[in-house]
Amino acid sequence: MIVIRWTGVEVRALRTQALRRTQSEFADLIGYSEAVVRKWEGRGETITLAGQFAAAMDTLLRRLDDEQSERFRRALPADSTVSAPVTDRSAAVVASRLPELRRVLDAYDLVDDGPVRAIEQLRDAVTAVVSDRLNSNYTRLAYALPDLLSELLRARSICSGSQLADIDRLLVQGYRAADAIAVKYGHYDLSARIIGMMHDSAMSASDELVLAATAYVRTETFFVSGELTAGRKLLERAAEAVDPASSTPAAATYGSLHMRAGVAAARGYFAADARAHLNEAARVARLVPEGVYFGTAFGPSSVRIHQVSLGVELGDPGSALAAAQDWVPTGSIPAERRSHYFIDMARAHLQANHRDDAHAALKSAQLVAPEHTNSHPQVKEMLARLAADQPV
């Protein structure tokens, strides 16, 4: 099921009936204070949770078993805004593979015996999982990553010198792919742990651009917690450490950090800062070809996609639609980023009350990257609102 509008009523039903937790236990579960939970429940239907707060409730809701889901449904008032579930078969596959992935991560310093391919073959295998991540092939990642990470950890245990740094760089990308499936399916505790392992490998590699790319990924934890100022500070500090004039990869890394800092600023409603960051990203993007740099897509098209995102995050559908006028990203852009574009277009159309256009944009996102689109909480919310014909 999907809760279209989370109020204090739905939060209390989730806590007391579905999960049967105290306010203190529930607060620990979602990573917010007991006072916040008490405020939500005390306000009842007069408060509407938004952004990361609603996303946290959606994550808990997705993790309920059948019995808990039924208790939650029975506890809701008749006029509660709940819709039918959206099917996402990949979520079940990923969930079934996560215990194996956790086992590998738990034993990172207790490597098992097994074969280790040559560095060139390992590089090819990592390139394949990076491609799967960029194109939202989460099911394939869930099957490939445990064995690949095990092999990379074995390789690291027998390498030294420059080859050890090469393996560390490959581990950074392998961990990033693992983080993708963790964060997409709401396993934020696992995501934070994997990002820590990414950082350790990047430090061991002693590569400033790999470290900067890790900072880009680490911002996810601040997006989830709502600590947007801290996330933006991290990105700005990482950008300051990169000389964009030193190389094309350095310029792309620097630009991608400003691109993401723009989103962080926009989500915090710092419009001027958001535009300043994106303008800096656009300036650098004119100097580099569109491509994938250290696992992140960057270039003129990627910046334009983020201009659409900025308009949506700032509640300015006009600027979002203007940024996309007479343009769609080509197939050379990774599927996940293209699907983000169409999802944000759907959000902009909904903000402008263009319901047919929103439907069309969501269909495009589904065609481009079905696993990403199906797992996206904002997509589920939009579909539920469109089905209920609710005003936005």
Tab-separated table of N, CA, C and O in Angstrom, residues 75-120:
chain	number	residue	atom	x	y	z
A	75	ALA	N	-6.056	0.015	11.487
A	75	ALA	CA	-5.970	1.115	12.452
A	75	ALA	C	-6.246	2.477	11.830
A	75	ALA	O	-6.478	3.451	12.554
A	76	LEU	N	-6.248	2.555	10.509
A	76	LEU	CA	-6.423	3.844	9.855
A	76	LEU	C	-7.893	4.252	9.811
A	76	LEU	O	-8.773	3.400	9.659
A	77	PRO	N	-8.168	5.542	9.914
A	77	PRO	CA	-9.552	6.012	9.765
A	77	PRO	C	-10.018	5.814	8.326
A	77	PRO	O	-9.212	5.678	7.396
A	78	ALA	N	-11.314	5.809	8.141
A	78	ALA	CA	-11.890	5.521	6.821
A	78	ALA	C	-11.457	6.521	5.765
A	78	ALA	O	-11.355	6.187	4.583
A	79	ASP	N	-11.191	7.753	6.172
A	79	ASP	CA	-10.845	8.781	5.192
A	79	ASP	C	-9.342	8.943	5.002
A	79	ASP	O	-8.874	9.892	4.380
A	80	SER	N	-8.561	8.007	5.537
A	80	SER	CA	-7.108	8.100	5.376
A	80	SER	C	-6.732	7.884	3.913
A	80	SER	O	-7.340	7.069	3.208
A	81	THR	N	-5.703	8.635	3.459
A	81	THR	CA	-5.354	8.631	2.034
A	81	THR	C	-4.341	7.533	1.747
A	81	THR	O	-3.130	7.749	1.693
A	82	VAL	N	-4.856	6.317	1.550
A	82	VAL	CA	-4.021	5.151	1.265
A	82	VAL	C	-4.451	4.571	-0.067
A	82	VAL	O	-5.651	4.476	-0.363
A	83	SER	N	-3.469	4.180	-0.882
A	83	SER	CA	-3.787	3.604	-2.188
A	83	SER	C	-3.242	2.194	-2.277
A	83	SER	O	-2.505	1.726	-1.410
A	84	ALA	N	-3.570	1.531	-3.366
A	84	ALA	CA	-3.097	0.170	-3.609
A	84	ALA	C	-1.598	0.173	-3.857
A	84	ALA	O	-1.006	1.182	-4.215
A	85	PRO	N	-0.931	-0.988	-3.679
A	85	PRO	CA	0.516	-1.037	-3.851
A	85	PRO	C	0.937	-0.911	-5.308
A	85	PRO	O	0.184	-1.228	-6.219
A	86	VAL	N	2.184	-0.440	-5.501
A	86	VAL	CA	2.812	-0.438	-6.810
A	86	VAL	C	3.783	-1.615	-6.839
A	86	VAL	O	4.620	-1.754	-5.968
A	87	THR	N	3.684	-2.465	-7.836
A	87	THR	CA	4.503	-3.666	-7.895
A	87	THR	C	5.949	-3.323	-8.232
A	87	THR	O	6.218	-2.547	-9.132
A	88	ASP	N	6.878	-3.916	-7.504
A	88	ASP	CA	8.300	-3.736	-7.770
A	88	ASP	C	8.988	-5.063	-7.470
A	88	ASP	O	9.435	-5.312	-6.361
A	89	ARG	N	9.049	-5.920	-8.483
A	89	ARG	CA	9.593	-7.258	-8.280
A	89	ARG	C	11.076	-7.221	-7.924
A	89	ARG	O	11.585	-8.096	-7.226
A	90	SER	N	11.798	-6.218	-8.424
A	90	SER	CA	13.231	-6.161	-8.147
A	90	SER	C	13.499	-5.992	-6.657
A	90	SER	O	14.536	-6.437	-6.155
A	91	ALA	N	12.579	-5.358	-5.938
A	91	ALA	CA	12.783	-5.152	-4.500
A	91	ALA	C	12.885	-6.493	-3.775
A	91	ALA	O	13.707	-6.651	-2.860
A	92	ALA	N	12.068	-7.460	-4.171
A	92	ALA	CA	12.114	-8.773	-3.535
A	92	ALA	C	13.427	-9.490	-3.828
A	92	ALA	O	14.003	-10.149	-2.954
A	93	VAL	N	13.910	-9.346	-5.054
A	93	VAL	CA	15.183	-9.969	-5.420
A	93	VAL	C	16.319	-9.356	-4.619
A	93	VAL	O	17.167	-10.064	-4.060
A	94	VAL	N	16.357	-8.031	-4.563
A	94	VAL	CA	17.412	-7.349	-3.811
A	94	VAL	C	17.359	-7.764	-2.344
A	94	VAL	O	18.397	-8.062	-1.732
A	95	ALA	N	16.172	-7.798	-1.765
A	95	ALA	CA	16.034	-8.184	-0.356
A	95	ALA	C	16.570	-9.590	-0.103
A	95	ALA	O	17.186	-9.863	0.927
A	96	SER	N	16.352	-10.497	-1.061
A	96	SER	CA	16.809	-11.877	-0.888
A	96	SER	C	18.328	-11.998	-0.974
A	96	SER	O	18.914	-12.955	-0.454
A	97	ARG	N	18.976	-11.034	-1.633
A	97	ARG	CA	20.430	-11.087	-1.799
A	97	ARG	C	21.188	-10.265	-0.756
A	97	ARG	O	22.399	-10.410	-0.606
A	98	LEU	N	20.499	-9.396	-0.047
A	98	LEU	CA	21.190	-8.537	0.913
A	98	LEU	C	21.912	-9.307	2.033
A	98	LEU	O	23.003	-8.893	2.441
A	99	PRO	N	21.358	-10.406	2.561
A	99	PRO	CA	22.113	-11.124	3.598
A	99	PRO	C	23.488	-11.574	3.124
A	99	PRO	O	24.464	-11.503	3.885
A	100	GLU	N	23.593	-12.010	1.874
A	100	GLU	CA	24.884	-12.430	1.339
A	100	GLU	C	25.825	-11.230	1.203
A	100	GLU	O	27.024	-11.315	1.503
A	101	LEU	N	25.288	-10.106	0.757
A	101	LEU	CA	26.104	-8.899	0.651
A	101	LEU	C	26.587	-8.457	2.037
A	101	LEU	O	27.765	-8.108	2.214
A	102	ARG	N	25.701	-8.487	3.017
A	102	ARG	CA	26.105	-8.125	4.385
A	102	ARG	C	27.183	-9.069	4.907
A	102	ARG	O	28.115	-8.647	5.611
A	103	ARG	N	27.077	-10.359	4.581
A	103	ARG	CA	28.080	-11.329	5.031
A	103	ARG	C	29.460	-10.966	4.492
A	103	ARG	O	30.466	-11.004	5.221
A	104	VAL	N	29.518	-10.605	3.222
A	104	VAL	CA	30.803	-10.223	2.615
A	104	VAL	C	31.363	-8.973	3.283
A	104	VAL	O	32.558	-8.888	3.594
A	105	LEU	N	30.505	-7.992	3.522
A	105	LEU	CA	30.960	-6.753	4.147
A	105	LEU	C	31.414	-6.993	5.582
A	105	LEU	O	32.397	-6.397	6.039
A	106	ASP	N	30.712	-7.861	6.307
A	106	ASP	CA	31.089	-8.169	7.690
A	106	ASP	C	32.500	-8.777	7.757
A	106	ASP	O	33.245	-8.539	8.713
A	107	ALA	N	32.839	-9.575	6.747
A	107	ALA	CA	34.107	-10.320	6.760
A	107	ALA	C	35.165	-9.656	5.879
A	107	ALA	O	36.038	-10.329	5.353
A	108	TYR	N	35.094	-8.328	5.748
A	108	TYR	CA	36.011	-7.638	4.832
A	108	TYR	C	37.482	-7.885	5.176
A	108	TYR	O	38.351	-7.890	4.293
A	109	ASP	N	37.799	-8.103	6.449
A	109	ASP	CA	39.190	-8.341	6.847
A	109	ASP	C	39.441	-9.807	7.185
A	109	ASP	O	40.485	-10.152	7.750
A	110	LEU	N	38.492	-10.664	6.827
A	110	LEU	CA	38.621	-12.108	7.044
A	110	LEU	C	38.376	-12.813	5.716
A	110	LEU	O	37.443	-13.605	5.574
A	111	VAL	N	39.200	-12.508	4.740
A	111	VAL	CA	38.944	-12.963	3.369
A	111	VAL	C	39.021	-14.483	3.287
A	111	VAL	O	39.846	-15.126	3.944
A	112	ASP	N	38.125	-15.049	2.464
A	112	ASP	CA	38.109	-16.487	2.271
A	112	ASP	C	39.055	-16.870	1.140
A	112	ASP	O	39.567	-16.031	0.401
A	113	ASP	N	39.302	-18.164	1.024
A	113	ASP	CA	40.142	-18.659	-0.064
A	113	ASP	C	39.343	-18.659	-1.358
A	113	ASP	O	38.125	-18.844	-1.359
A	114	GLY	N	40.050	-18.493	-2.456
A	114	GLY	CA	39.382	-18.517	-3.745
A	114	GLY	C	40.262	-17.912	-4.813
A	114	GLY	O	41.308	-17.328	-4.529
A	115	PRO	N	39.827	-18.036	-6.052
A	115	PRO	CA	40.632	-17.522	-7.159
A	115	PRO	C	40.602	-15.991	-7.211
A	115	PRO	O	39.668	-15.361	-6.733
A	116	VAL	N	41.640	-15.438	-7.812
A	116	VAL	CA	41.720	-14.002	-8.038
A	116	VAL	C	42.168	-13.784	-9.487
A	116	VAL	O	43.233	-14.255	-9.884
A	117	ARG	N	41.339	-13.078	-10.233
A	117	ARG	CA	41.674	-12.816	-11.628
A	117	ARG	C	42.746	-11.743	-11.742
A	117	ARG	O	43.029	-11.018	-10.794
A	118	ALA	N	43.300	-11.642	-12.934
A	118	ALA	CA	44.281	-10.597	-13.209
A	118	ALA	C	43.623	-9.230	-13.064
A	118	ALA	O	42.401	-9.085	-13.221
A	119	ILE	N	44.424	-8.209	-12.780
A	119	ILE	CA	43.901	-6.871	-12.545
A	119	ILE	C	43.078	-6.365	-13.721
A	119	ILE	O	42.056	-5.690	-13.540
A	120	GLU	N	43.481	-6.710	-14.952
A	120	GLU	CA	42.734	-6.253	-16.125
A	120	GLU	C	41.328	-6.858	-16.143
A	120	GLU	O	40.350	-6.178	-16.490
